[in-house]
């Protein structure tokens, strides 16, 4: 095996396969650790951990961690940091390095070793001399964390207990769980995972389990037995606030240093910009909770080691070695949080694979027996039934109009539509709703479409998923439900037509016998679309096919780089657009002069091969909210008003309520690493970020009050720039809202989904559910405090169709009179749940029917006025003891 200068031979050839590789520092060498011992760390050693992931693009991503035990020798710590640099060099300097201190490990590191890591006293060299008699001793562990368990052994004493965490006491015959009154349900559930781990590994699966809740003693045999271990019950002192971390998070400003010959040179941090970082230097960026070492791509391995030593010295000098995490990265492989610290950071430039490797790819396919002209293309994955029923409504000023079968496949870019696709999956009746907004639609219709869609989804029987999508950014799933779709320029809604008063501005609207250019595409043979584009030659693209209409004359144009599978799509779309009409087939480069004249003359257009990018790798985030002082709801504490004044204030109050949903709370998101189905805790709201699509998963015990609110959370997430590529627009991203127990196949496909865990009928919290599974008993059927509520006007019925106004009962006058104040609204809501003025109403009507006055279907007041949880309520937070 060839050697690499400055790199340990133990690291040559590693990182070829996804998974973990671990080495232990033993003297002056690194010793590989067998997989059977992964996750077992000794406090007297230092370890190097390599995590390799294979992305959907086929690229391997490497993360290097060096873990330092609290009893490790100083020379071993220095050697661990040096060997981590060598390992990075062996991987092509493409890895990100993390320094992990025992007891303060990062969430990413802990996610590799679920359910937990419990460091063992001693050193690895004594491993073979240790006996397996741990179960004969009584040990006590402190457990924290909601998605990863942070387990630390503490002295077996009453003084080790507190109200903030969960504690596991492992005795020879029984394992006890003590839940502090200020610990979250997710933390308690994670502690149960630790108990399961201890029972299987220390007790061979045979051990009783007792649970004790802080402050509850009466009639609990487990509590009596637990406190007897400590010599009897005694009160636990009040928790002392941890001010060190709070001050670090709130008062520390950014500090940027340039490393010059082992000395730190301060730099101006008033405005951080990417141009400040030079490729031949190394920099330290101190952000308080995290410290970053950025190394230029032209630095040598020896210089990298020196920079790491300077970093270690800086961390020790600041006295924050037990609080801040350190991240080491090479230029071009920065982590997202580091990029977010800079005002301007250019996005990664994607290499044009077609131009860069066209000849090589063709040669490979020929060698494998393929005809290059017929290279098989990726087909869209089928995660939804193709035998469903489609319905489309046009949104116009707060009301909806049901389109007939002939018109529901014809949309206009000046309008907004609500799409319902009903299908059967695993014996359940599912409904998928989209609120589609054309590029030229008005804001009034866009807001109404989302609100109306949420109301319609609440009224159907069976699981319902909602999605907000914009023209030109539709996901494949949107086109799959349509089969065939045509998007015209112009609009039919009154709101849009009034926004374009001048006839001169309507020249591009589609006219049946006019002039128009359509781009035609297809996902497969039975899923095609035609989109009207600007009538200019620059709209052409060599990768696509087009239909050009000039009155009674028609041309079908085929780009030279278009896929052979798409060459028959123009003919099929001609039958949809212009039945019984004949078109002249044109190959790119053989166009007559009349063709160019119709487009206003020749001009440059894109002649590059369109290559679909690799799908983004999914990331999961947990969302919480911090309340702000601003409260629109306080403005709404008004006295009784006449009905006519109340209705006139509706639009204004609706607008203020929408502002309240964004200004009243501050979204905080934290990534969940190595996520799985078990991370979908019922108390939480989680974001599954898939790049061009995000899914807002809402637990039944979360603080989210409606599907519309869930979509708002998705928008806040995009605007906060928490994702991998920074801030994104709702226009460029499709947002779905998925409720716990109603997950469709196109969502569960991102997990190794186990349907047996999907207990729709059980409404217990995550701790109760997991405890029931651990003990093998039936969980409590306790109604959740906060759920994604169905519309109060919903009437269960045998069909999965949205309710109509005739099926909805109008609110009694008494409820309307009391809706002027918060307290009165709550009283009215208690007396008659269906009488709340919050009840959204919408008016589907056939286009053939006579017009009627539209029913405005909007939530005029915040739900907090009627006893519902606030939109800014912290998710999954039980009552706290001060």
mmCIF file of N, CA and C in Angstrom, residues 657-770:
data_model
loop_
_atom_site.group_PDB
_atom_site.id
_atom_site.type_symbol
_atom_site.label_atom_id
_atom_site.label_comp_id
_atom_site.label_asym_id
_atom_site.label_seq_id
_atom_site.Cartn_x
_atom_site.Cartn_y
_atom_site.Cartn_z
ATOM 1 N N UNK A 657 -54.352 39.676 12.182
ATOM 2 C CA UNK A 657 -54.152 38.337 12.728
ATOM 3 C C UNK A 657 -53.035 37.610 11.988
ATOM 4 N N UNK A 658 -52.937 37.825 10.684
ATOM 5 C CA UNK A 658 -51.874 37.196 9.912
ATOM 6 C C UNK A 658 -50.514 37.765 10.331
ATOM 7 N N UNK A 659 -50.473 39.087 10.605
ATOM 8 C CA UNK A 659 -49.239 39.658 11.092
ATOM 9 C C UNK A 659 -48.874 39.083 12.451
ATOM 10 N N UNK A 660 -49.891 38.855 13.267
ATOM 11 C CA UNK A 660 -49.658 38.322 14.603
ATOM 12 C C UNK A 660 -48.967 36.968 14.550
ATOM 13 N N UNK A 661 -49.340 36.141 13.571
ATOM 14 C CA UNK A 661 -48.770 34.796 13.493
ATOM 15 C C UNK A 661 -47.278 34.843 13.203
ATOM 16 N N UNK A 662 -46.779 35.961 12.615
ATOM 17 C CA UNK A 662 -45.367 36.057 12.321
ATOM 18 C C UNK A 662 -44.620 36.892 13.365
ATOM 19 N N UNK A 663 -45.241 37.974 13.854
ATOM 20 C CA UNK A 663 -44.548 38.869 14.761
ATOM 21 C C UNK A 663 -44.639 38.426 16.211
ATOM 22 N N UNK A 664 -45.643 37.607 16.510
ATOM 23 C CA UNK A 664 -45.887 37.247 17.891
ATOM 24 C C UNK A 664 -44.924 36.171 18.378
ATOM 25 N N UNK A 665 -44.213 35.517 17.473
ATOM 26 C CA UNK A 665 -43.334 34.427 17.885
ATOM 27 C C UNK A 665 -42.056 34.449 17.075
ATOM 28 N N UNK A 666 -41.011 33.917 17.676
ATOM 29 C CA UNK A 666 -39.703 33.842 17.048
ATOM 30 C C UNK A 666 -39.350 32.373 16.871
ATOM 31 N N UNK A 667 -39.248 31.937 15.632
ATOM 32 C CA UNK A 667 -39.002 30.531 15.346
ATOM 33 C C UNK A 667 -37.553 30.180 15.652
ATOM 34 N N UNK A 668 -37.377 29.129 16.428
ATOM 35 C CA UNK A 668 -36.062 28.577 16.720
ATOM 36 C C UNK A 668 -36.037 27.143 16.203
ATOM 37 N N UNK A 669 -35.090 26.830 15.342
ATOM 38 C CA UNK A 669 -35.015 25.488 14.756
ATOM 39 C C UNK A 669 -33.655 24.878 15.036
ATOM 40 N N UNK A 670 -33.653 23.592 15.324
ATOM 41 C CA UNK A 670 -32.431 22.860 15.629
ATOM 42 C C UNK A 670 -32.450 21.556 14.853
ATOM 43 N N UNK A 671 -31.332 21.254 14.202
ATOM 44 C CA UNK A 671 -31.313 20.069 13.350
ATOM 45 C C UNK A 671 -31.316 18.791 14.176
ATOM 46 N N UNK A 672 -32.059 17.817 13.674
ATOM 47 C CA UNK A 672 -32.093 16.479 14.257
ATOM 48 C C UNK A 672 -31.239 15.590 13.358
ATOM 49 N N UNK A 673 -30.110 15.147 13.865
ATOM 50 C CA UNK A 673 -29.161 14.387 13.052
ATOM 51 C C UNK A 673 -29.523 12.907 13.047
ATOM 52 N N UNK A 674 -29.193 12.251 11.940
ATOM 53 C CA UNK A 674 -29.449 10.804 11.779
ATOM 54 C C UNK A 674 -30.890 10.488 12.161
ATOM 55 N N UNK A 675 -31.817 11.276 11.622
ATOM 56 C CA UNK A 675 -33.212 11.181 12.047
ATOM 57 C C UNK A 675 -33.843 9.864 11.612
ATOM 58 N N UNK A 676 -34.876 9.497 12.348
ATOM 59 C CA UNK A 676 -35.636 8.285 12.064
ATOM 60 C C UNK A 676 -37.090 8.521 12.452
ATOM 61 N N UNK A 677 -37.911 7.540 12.242
ATOM 62 C CA UNK A 677 -39.331 7.645 12.593
ATOM 63 C C UNK A 677 -39.521 7.909 14.080
ATOM 64 N N UNK A 678 -38.628 7.394 14.916
ATOM 65 C CA UNK A 678 -38.749 7.577 16.353
ATOM 66 C C UNK A 678 -38.567 9.026 16.775
ATOM 67 N N UNK A 679 -38.004 9.864 15.904
ATOM 68 C CA UNK A 679 -37.831 11.279 16.248
ATOM 69 C C UNK A 679 -39.116 12.079 16.091
ATOM 70 N N UNK A 680 -40.147 11.485 15.526
ATOM 71 C CA UNK A 680 -41.416 12.190 15.352
ATOM 72 C C UNK A 680 -42.184 12.125 16.670
ATOM 73 N N UNK A 681 -41.801 13.005 17.596
ATOM 74 C CA UNK A 681 -42.418 13.034 18.920
ATOM 75 C C UNK A 681 -43.732 13.791 18.859
ATOM 76 N N UNK A 682 -44.745 13.260 19.524
ATOM 77 C CA UNK A 682 -46.099 13.823 19.427
ATOM 78 C C UNK A 682 -46.194 15.230 20.009
ATOM 79 N N UNK A 683 -45.231 15.634 20.848
ATOM 80 C CA UNK A 683 -45.273 16.985 21.429
ATOM 81 C C UNK A 683 -44.643 18.033 20.528
ATOM 82 N N UNK A 684 -44.101 17.645 19.405
ATOM 83 C CA UNK A 684 -43.279 18.563 18.639
ATOM 84 C C UNK A 684 -43.846 18.888 17.265
ATOM 85 N N UNK A 685 -43.306 19.955 16.708
ATOM 86 C CA UNK A 685 -43.500 20.290 15.307
ATOM 87 C C UNK A 685 -42.142 20.174 14.635
ATOM 88 N N UNK A 686 -42.062 19.379 13.589
ATOM 89 C CA UNK A 686 -40.786 19.084 12.937
ATOM 90 C C UNK A 686 -40.837 19.476 11.471
ATOM 91 N N UNK A 687 -39.704 19.928 10.971
ATOM 92 C CA UNK A 687 -39.568 20.292 9.561
ATOM 93 C C UNK A 687 -38.678 19.266 8.874
ATOM 94 N N UNK A 688 -39.191 18.647 7.826
ATOM 95 C CA UNK A 688 -38.379 17.772 6.981
ATOM 96 C C UNK A 688 -38.043 18.558 5.720
ATOM 97 N N UNK A 689 -36.800 18.990 5.628
ATOM 98 C CA UNK A 689 -36.359 19.852 4.538
ATOM 99 C C UNK A 689 -35.744 18.997 3.437
ATOM 100 N N UNK A 690 -36.400 18.989 2.277
ATOM 101 C CA UNK A 690 -35.937 18.202 1.135
ATOM 102 C C UNK A 690 -35.502 19.102 -0.019
ATOM 103 N N UNK A 691 -35.082 20.321 0.292
ATOM 104 C CA UNK A 691 -34.607 21.230 -0.738
ATOM 105 C C UNK A 691 -35.735 22.020 -1.368
ATOM 106 N N UNK A 692 -36.283 21.530 -2.471
ATOM 107 C CA UNK A 692 -37.358 22.236 -3.159
ATOM 108 C C UNK A 692 -38.715 21.987 -2.509
ATOM 109 N N UNK A 693 -38.763 21.086 -1.545
ATOM 110 C CA UNK A 693 -39.991 20.787 -0.806
ATOM 111 C C UNK A 693 -39.663 20.692 0.671
ATOM 112 N N UNK A 694 -40.559 21.172 1.508
ATOM 113 C CA UNK A 694 -40.418 20.960 2.940
ATOM 114 C C UNK A 694 -41.748 20.439 3.485
ATOM 115 N N UNK A 695 -41.658 19.586 4.479
ATOM 116 C CA UNK A 695 -42.829 19.010 5.123
ATOM 117 C C UNK A 695 -42.863 19.489 6.574
ATOM 118 N N UNK A 696 -43.979 20.060 6.974
ATOM 119 C CA UNK A 696 -44.177 20.451 8.359
ATOM 120 C C UNK A 696 -44.990 19.347 9.022
ATOM 121 N N UNK A 697 -44.334 18.557 9.855
ATOM 122 C CA UNK A 697 -45.001 17.457 10.555
ATOM 123 C C UNK A 697 -45.476 17.954 11.903
ATOM 124 N N UNK A 698 -46.749 17.769 12.189
ATOM 125 C CA UNK A 698 -47.367 18.320 13.393
ATOM 126 C C UNK A 698 -47.819 17.188 14.298
ATOM 127 N N UNK A 699 -47.240 17.114 15.489
ATOM 128 C CA UNK A 699 -47.649 16.114 16.459
ATOM 129 C C UNK A 699 -48.988 16.460 17.078
ATOM 130 N N UNK A 700 -49.707 15.443 17.536
ATOM 131 C CA UNK A 700 -51.044 15.666 18.091
ATOM 132 C C UNK A 700 -51.009 16.475 19.378
ATOM 133 N N UNK A 701 -49.878 16.458 20.098
ATOM 134 C CA UNK A 701 -49.759 17.202 21.346
ATOM 135 C C UNK A 701 -48.945 18.484 21.179
ATOM 136 N N UNK A 702 -48.746 18.905 19.961
ATOM 137 C CA UNK A 702 -48.001 20.139 19.727
ATOM 138 C C UNK A 702 -48.917 21.334 19.896
ATOM 139 N N UNK A 703 -48.334 22.524 19.796
ATOM 140 C CA UNK A 703 -49.130 23.731 19.983
ATOM 141 C C UNK A 703 -49.658 24.319 18.693
ATOM 142 N N UNK A 704 -49.719 23.543 17.632
ATOM 143 C CA UNK A 704 -50.180 24.048 16.339
ATOM 144 C C UNK A 704 -51.690 23.872 16.242
ATOM 145 N N UNK A 705 -52.396 24.955 15.922
ATOM 146 C CA UNK A 705 -53.852 24.959 16.003
ATOM 147 C C UNK A 705 -54.546 24.597 14.696
ATOM 148 N N UNK A 706 -53.859 24.668 13.562
ATOM 149 C CA UNK A 706 -54.532 24.395 12.290
ATOM 150 C C UNK A 706 -53.490 24.065 11.231
ATOM 151 N N UNK A 707 -53.948 23.526 10.127
ATOM 152 C CA UNK A 707 -53.050 23.256 9.010
ATOM 153 C C UNK A 707 -52.519 24.555 8.424
ATOM 154 N N UNK A 708 -53.335 25.603 8.456
ATOM 155 C CA UNK A 708 -52.888 26.894 7.955
ATOM 156 C C UNK A 708 -51.728 27.416 8.798
ATOM 157 N N UNK A 709 -51.835 27.244 10.101
ATOM 158 C CA UNK A 709 -50.740 27.644 10.988
ATOM 159 C C UNK A 709 -49.489 26.828 10.703
ATOM 160 N N UNK A 710 -49.650 25.545 10.407
ATOM 161 C CA UNK A 710 -48.504 24.695 10.073
ATOM 162 C C UNK A 710 -47.800 25.212 8.813
ATOM 163 N N UNK A 711 -48.565 25.632 7.810
ATOM 164 C CA UNK A 711 -47.960 26.205 6.612
ATOM 165 C C UNK A 711 -47.229 27.497 6.935
ATOM 166 N N UNK A 712 -47.768 28.291 7.863
ATOM 167 C CA UNK A 712 -47.092 29.518 8.286
ATOM 168 C C UNK A 712 -45.743 29.210 8.921
ATOM 169 N N UNK A 713 -45.687 28.133 9.695
ATOM 170 C CA UNK A 713 -44.423 27.734 10.309
ATOM 171 C C UNK A 713 -43.399 27.393 9.223
ATOM 172 N N UNK A 714 -43.862 26.715 8.170
ATOM 173 C CA UNK A 714 -42.959 26.416 7.063
ATOM 174 C C UNK A 714 -42.419 27.677 6.409
ATOM 175 N N UNK A 715 -43.263 28.680 6.253
ATOM 176 C CA UNK A 715 -42.809 29.948 5.667
ATOM 177 C C UNK A 715 -41.787 30.628 6.572
ATOM 178 N N UNK A 716 -42.055 30.610 7.871
ATOM 179 C CA UNK A 716 -41.117 31.204 8.820
ATOM 180 C C UNK A 716 -39.770 30.501 8.773
ATOM 181 N N UNK A 717 -39.798 29.192 8.629
ATOM 182 C CA UNK A 717 -38.564 28.420 8.535
ATOM 183 C C UNK A 717 -37.758 28.838 7.301
ATOM 184 N N UNK A 718 -38.434 29.002 6.176
ATOM 185 C CA UNK A 718 -37.742 29.403 4.951
ATOM 186 C C UNK A 718 -37.160 30.801 5.078
ATOM 187 N N UNK A 719 -37.927 31.714 5.669
ATOM 188 C CA UNK A 719 -37.473 33.094 5.788
ATOM 189 C C UNK A 719 -36.356 33.252 6.806
ATOM 190 N N UNK A 720 -36.283 32.341 7.788
ATOM 191 C CA UNK A 720 -35.249 32.444 8.816
ATOM 192 C C UNK A 720 -33.876 32.032 8.298
ATOM 193 N N UNK A 721 -33.830 31.380 7.137
ATOM 194 C CA UNK A 721 -32.546 30.991 6.577
ATOM 195 C C UNK A 721 -31.852 29.903 7.361
ATOM 196 N N UNK A 722 -32.637 29.033 8.010
ATOM 197 C CA UNK A 722 -32.062 27.979 8.844
ATOM 198 C C UNK A 722 -31.543 26.835 7.992
ATOM 199 N N UNK A 723 -32.069 26.692 6.798
ATOM 200 C CA UNK A 723 -31.761 25.535 5.959
ATOM 201 C C UNK A 723 -30.335 25.593 5.422
ATOM 202 N N UNK A 724 -29.971 24.560 4.665
ATOM 203 C CA UNK A 724 -28.605 24.389 4.206
ATOM 204 C C UNK A 724 -28.126 25.522 3.308
ATOM 205 N N UNK A 725 -28.992 26.066 2.475
ATOM 206 C CA UNK A 725 -28.585 27.095 1.520
ATOM 207 C C UNK A 725 -29.065 28.485 1.903
ATOM 208 N N UNK A 726 -29.356 28.700 3.171
ATOM 209 C CA UNK A 726 -29.774 30.022 3.599
ATOM 210 C C UNK A 726 -31.236 30.301 3.319
ATOM 211 N N UNK A 727 -31.586 31.562 3.286
ATOM 212 C CA UNK A 727 -32.974 31.971 3.147
ATOM 213 C C UNK A 727 -33.526 31.586 1.782
ATOM 214 N N UNK A 728 -34.770 31.114 1.808
ATOM 215 C CA UNK A 728 -35.465 30.753 0.572
ATOM 216 C C UNK A 728 -36.835 31.402 0.583
ATOM 217 N N UNK A 729 -37.394 31.506 -0.582
ATOM 218 C CA UNK A 729 -38.706 32.124 -0.720
ATOM 219 C C UNK A 729 -39.781 31.051 -0.789
ATOM 220 N N UNK A 730 -40.973 31.398 -0.265
ATOM 221 C CA UNK A 730 -42.105 30.483 -0.358
ATOM 222 C C UNK A 730 -42.488 30.273 -1.814
ATOM 223 N N UNK A 731 -42.160 31.225 -2.674
ATOM 224 C CA UNK A 731 -42.476 31.090 -4.094
ATOM 225 C C UNK A 731 -41.645 29.980 -4.727
ATOM 226 N N UNK A 732 -40.422 29.759 -4.217
ATOM 227 C CA UNK A 732 -39.520 28.767 -4.803
ATOM 228 C C UNK A 732 -39.607 27.405 -4.139
ATOM 229 N N UNK A 733 -40.415 27.262 -3.098
ATOM 230 C CA UNK A 733 -40.437 26.036 -2.316
ATOM 231 C C UNK A 733 -41.874 25.603 -2.062
ATOM 232 N N UNK A 734 -42.133 24.320 -2.233
ATOM 233 C CA UNK A 734 -43.440 23.753 -1.905
ATOM 234 C C UNK A 734 -43.458 23.374 -0.432
ATOM 235 N N UNK A 735 -44.512 23.801 0.271
ATOM 236 C CA UNK A 735 -44.642 23.532 1.702
ATOM 237 C C UNK A 735 -45.843 22.619 1.922
ATOM 238 N N UNK A 736 -45.624 21.479 2.580
ATOM 239 C CA UNK A 736 -46.692 20.551 2.940
ATOM 240 C C UNK A 736 -46.918 20.606 4.450
ATOM 241 N N UNK A 737 -48.131 20.335 4.870
ATOM 242 C CA UNK A 737 -48.468 20.171 6.284
ATOM 243 C C UNK A 737 -49.007 18.761 6.475
ATOM 244 N N UNK A 738 -48.351 17.983 7.335
ATOM 245 C CA UNK A 738 -48.707 16.586 7.577
ATOM 246 C C UNK A 738 -48.986 16.418 9.067
ATOM 247 N N UNK A 739 -50.113 15.823 9.395
ATOM 248 C CA UNK A 739 -50.492 15.612 10.783
ATOM 249 C C UNK A 739 -50.132 14.206 11.225
ATOM 250 N N UNK A 740 -49.737 14.082 12.480
ATOM 251 C CA UNK A 740 -49.400 12.775 13.042
ATOM 252 C C UNK A 740 -50.558 11.796 12.865
ATOM 253 N N UNK A 741 -50.245 10.600 12.427
ATOM 254 C CA UNK A 741 -51.254 9.583 12.185
ATOM 255 C C UNK A 741 -51.858 9.627 10.803
ATOM 256 N N UNK A 742 -51.532 10.681 10.012
ATOM 257 C CA UNK A 742 -52.085 10.828 8.667
ATOM 258 C C UNK A 742 -50.976 10.903 7.625
ATOM 259 N N UNK A 743 -49.822 10.320 7.917
ATOM 260 C CA UNK A 743 -48.675 10.421 7.029
ATOM 261 C C UNK A 743 -48.902 9.618 5.753
ATOM 262 N N UNK A 744 -48.790 10.252 4.583
ATOM 263 C CA UNK A 744 -48.949 9.529 3.307
ATOM 264 C C UNK A 744 -47.633 8.874 2.902
ATOM 265 N N UNK A 745 -47.694 8.056 1.870
ATOM 266 C CA UNK A 745 -46.521 7.304 1.432
ATOM 267 C C UNK A 745 -45.422 8.224 0.920
ATOM 268 N N UNK A 746 -45.782 9.352 0.304
ATOM 269 C CA UNK A 746 -44.734 10.227 -0.213
ATOM 270 C C UNK A 746 -44.004 10.959 0.913
ATOM 271 N N UNK A 747 -44.506 10.895 2.133
ATOM 272 C CA UNK A 747 -43.779 11.391 3.304
ATOM 273 C C UNK A 747 -43.005 10.265 3.984
ATOM 274 N N UNK A 748 -43.643 9.132 4.184
ATOM 275 C CA UNK A 748 -42.995 8.019 4.886
ATOM 276 C C UNK A 748 -41.845 7.428 4.079
ATOM 277 N N UNK A 749 -41.766 7.732 2.782
ATOM 278 C CA UNK A 749 -40.685 7.189 1.957
ATOM 279 C C UNK A 749 -39.324 7.711 2.386
ATOM 280 N N UNK A 750 -39.277 8.799 3.167
ATOM 281 C CA UNK A 750 -38.012 9.341 3.654
ATOM 282 C C UNK A 750 -37.524 8.611 4.904
ATOM 283 N N UNK A 751 -38.293 7.658 5.392
ATOM 284 C CA UNK A 751 -37.947 6.921 6.606
ATOM 285 C C UNK A 751 -37.960 5.421 6.307
ATOM 286 N N UNK A 752 -37.365 4.666 7.201
ATOM 287 C CA UNK A 752 -37.604 3.220 7.237
ATOM 288 C C UNK A 752 -38.865 3.027 8.065
ATOM 289 N N UNK A 753 -39.996 3.228 7.424
ATOM 290 C CA UNK A 753 -41.259 3.385 8.142
ATOM 291 C C UNK A 753 -41.788 2.047 8.643
ATOM 292 N N UNK A 754 -42.182 2.055 9.899
ATOM 293 C CA UNK A 754 -42.783 0.882 10.532
ATOM 294 C C UNK A 754 -44.232 1.224 10.847
ATOM 295 N N UNK A 755 -45.155 0.662 10.081
ATOM 296 C CA UNK A 755 -46.575 0.992 10.255
ATOM 297 C C UNK A 755 -47.104 0.574 11.624
ATOM 298 N N UNK A 756 -46.470 -0.396 12.254
ATOM 299 C CA UNK A 756 -46.948 -0.842 13.563
ATOM 300 C C UNK A 756 -46.763 0.224 14.631
ATOM 301 N N UNK A 757 -45.860 1.182 14.391
ATOM 302 C CA UNK A 757 -45.658 2.266 15.348
ATOM 303 C C UNK A 757 -46.687 3.372 15.183
ATOM 304 N N UNK A 758 -47.450 3.312 14.112
ATOM 305 C CA UNK A 758 -48.422 4.347 13.798
ATOM 306 C C UNK A 758 -49.733 4.020 14.523
ATOM 307 N N UNK A 759 -49.798 4.373 15.799
ATOM 308 C CA UNK A 759 -50.956 4.040 16.623
ATOM 309 C C UNK A 759 -51.889 5.246 16.621
ATOM 310 N N UNK A 760 -52.758 5.288 15.664
ATOM 311 C CA UNK A 760 -53.611 6.464 15.508
ATOM 312 C C UNK A 760 -54.595 6.613 16.653
ATOM 313 N N UNK A 761 -55.021 5.485 17.241
ATOM 314 C CA UNK A 761 -56.056 5.564 18.262
ATOM 315 C C UNK A 761 -55.508 5.945 19.633
ATOM 316 N N UNK A 762 -54.191 5.884 19.817
ATOM 317 C CA UNK A 762 -53.594 6.179 21.117
ATOM 318 C C UNK A 762 -53.212 7.650 21.163
ATOM 319 N N UNK A 763 -53.731 8.350 22.175
ATOM 320 C CA UNK A 763 -53.490 9.779 22.269
ATOM 321 C C UNK A 763 -52.577 10.129 23.433
ATOM 322 N N UNK A 764 -51.884 9.155 24.000
ATOM 323 C CA UNK A 764 -50.956 9.443 25.078
ATOM 324 C C UNK A 764 -49.746 10.204 24.567
ATOM 325 N N UNK A 765 -49.016 10.835 25.503
ATOM 326 C CA UNK A 765 -47.819 11.541 25.090
ATOM 327 C C UNK A 765 -46.700 10.554 24.781
ATOM 328 N N UNK A 766 -45.562 11.065 24.329
ATOM 329 C CA UNK A 766 -44.485 10.185 23.881
ATOM 330 C C UNK A 766 -43.944 9.345 25.029
ATOM 331 N N UNK A 767 -43.916 9.872 26.240
ATOM 332 C CA UNK A 767 -43.458 9.103 27.391
ATOM 333 C C UNK A 767 -44.411 7.957 27.706
ATOM 334 N N UNK A 768 -45.710 8.229 27.711
ATOM 335 C CA UNK A 768 -46.693 7.192 28.017
ATOM 336 C C UNK A 768 -46.683 6.097 26.954
ATOM 337 N N UNK A 769 -46.557 6.481 25.710
ATOM 338 C CA UNK A 769 -46.535 5.489 24.638
ATOM 339 C C UNK A 769 -45.314 4.569 24.762
ATOM 340 N N UNK A 770 -44.156 5.184 25.000
ATOM 341 C CA UNK A 770 -42.938 4.385 25.069
ATOM 342 C C UNK A 770 -42.922 3.514 26.320
#
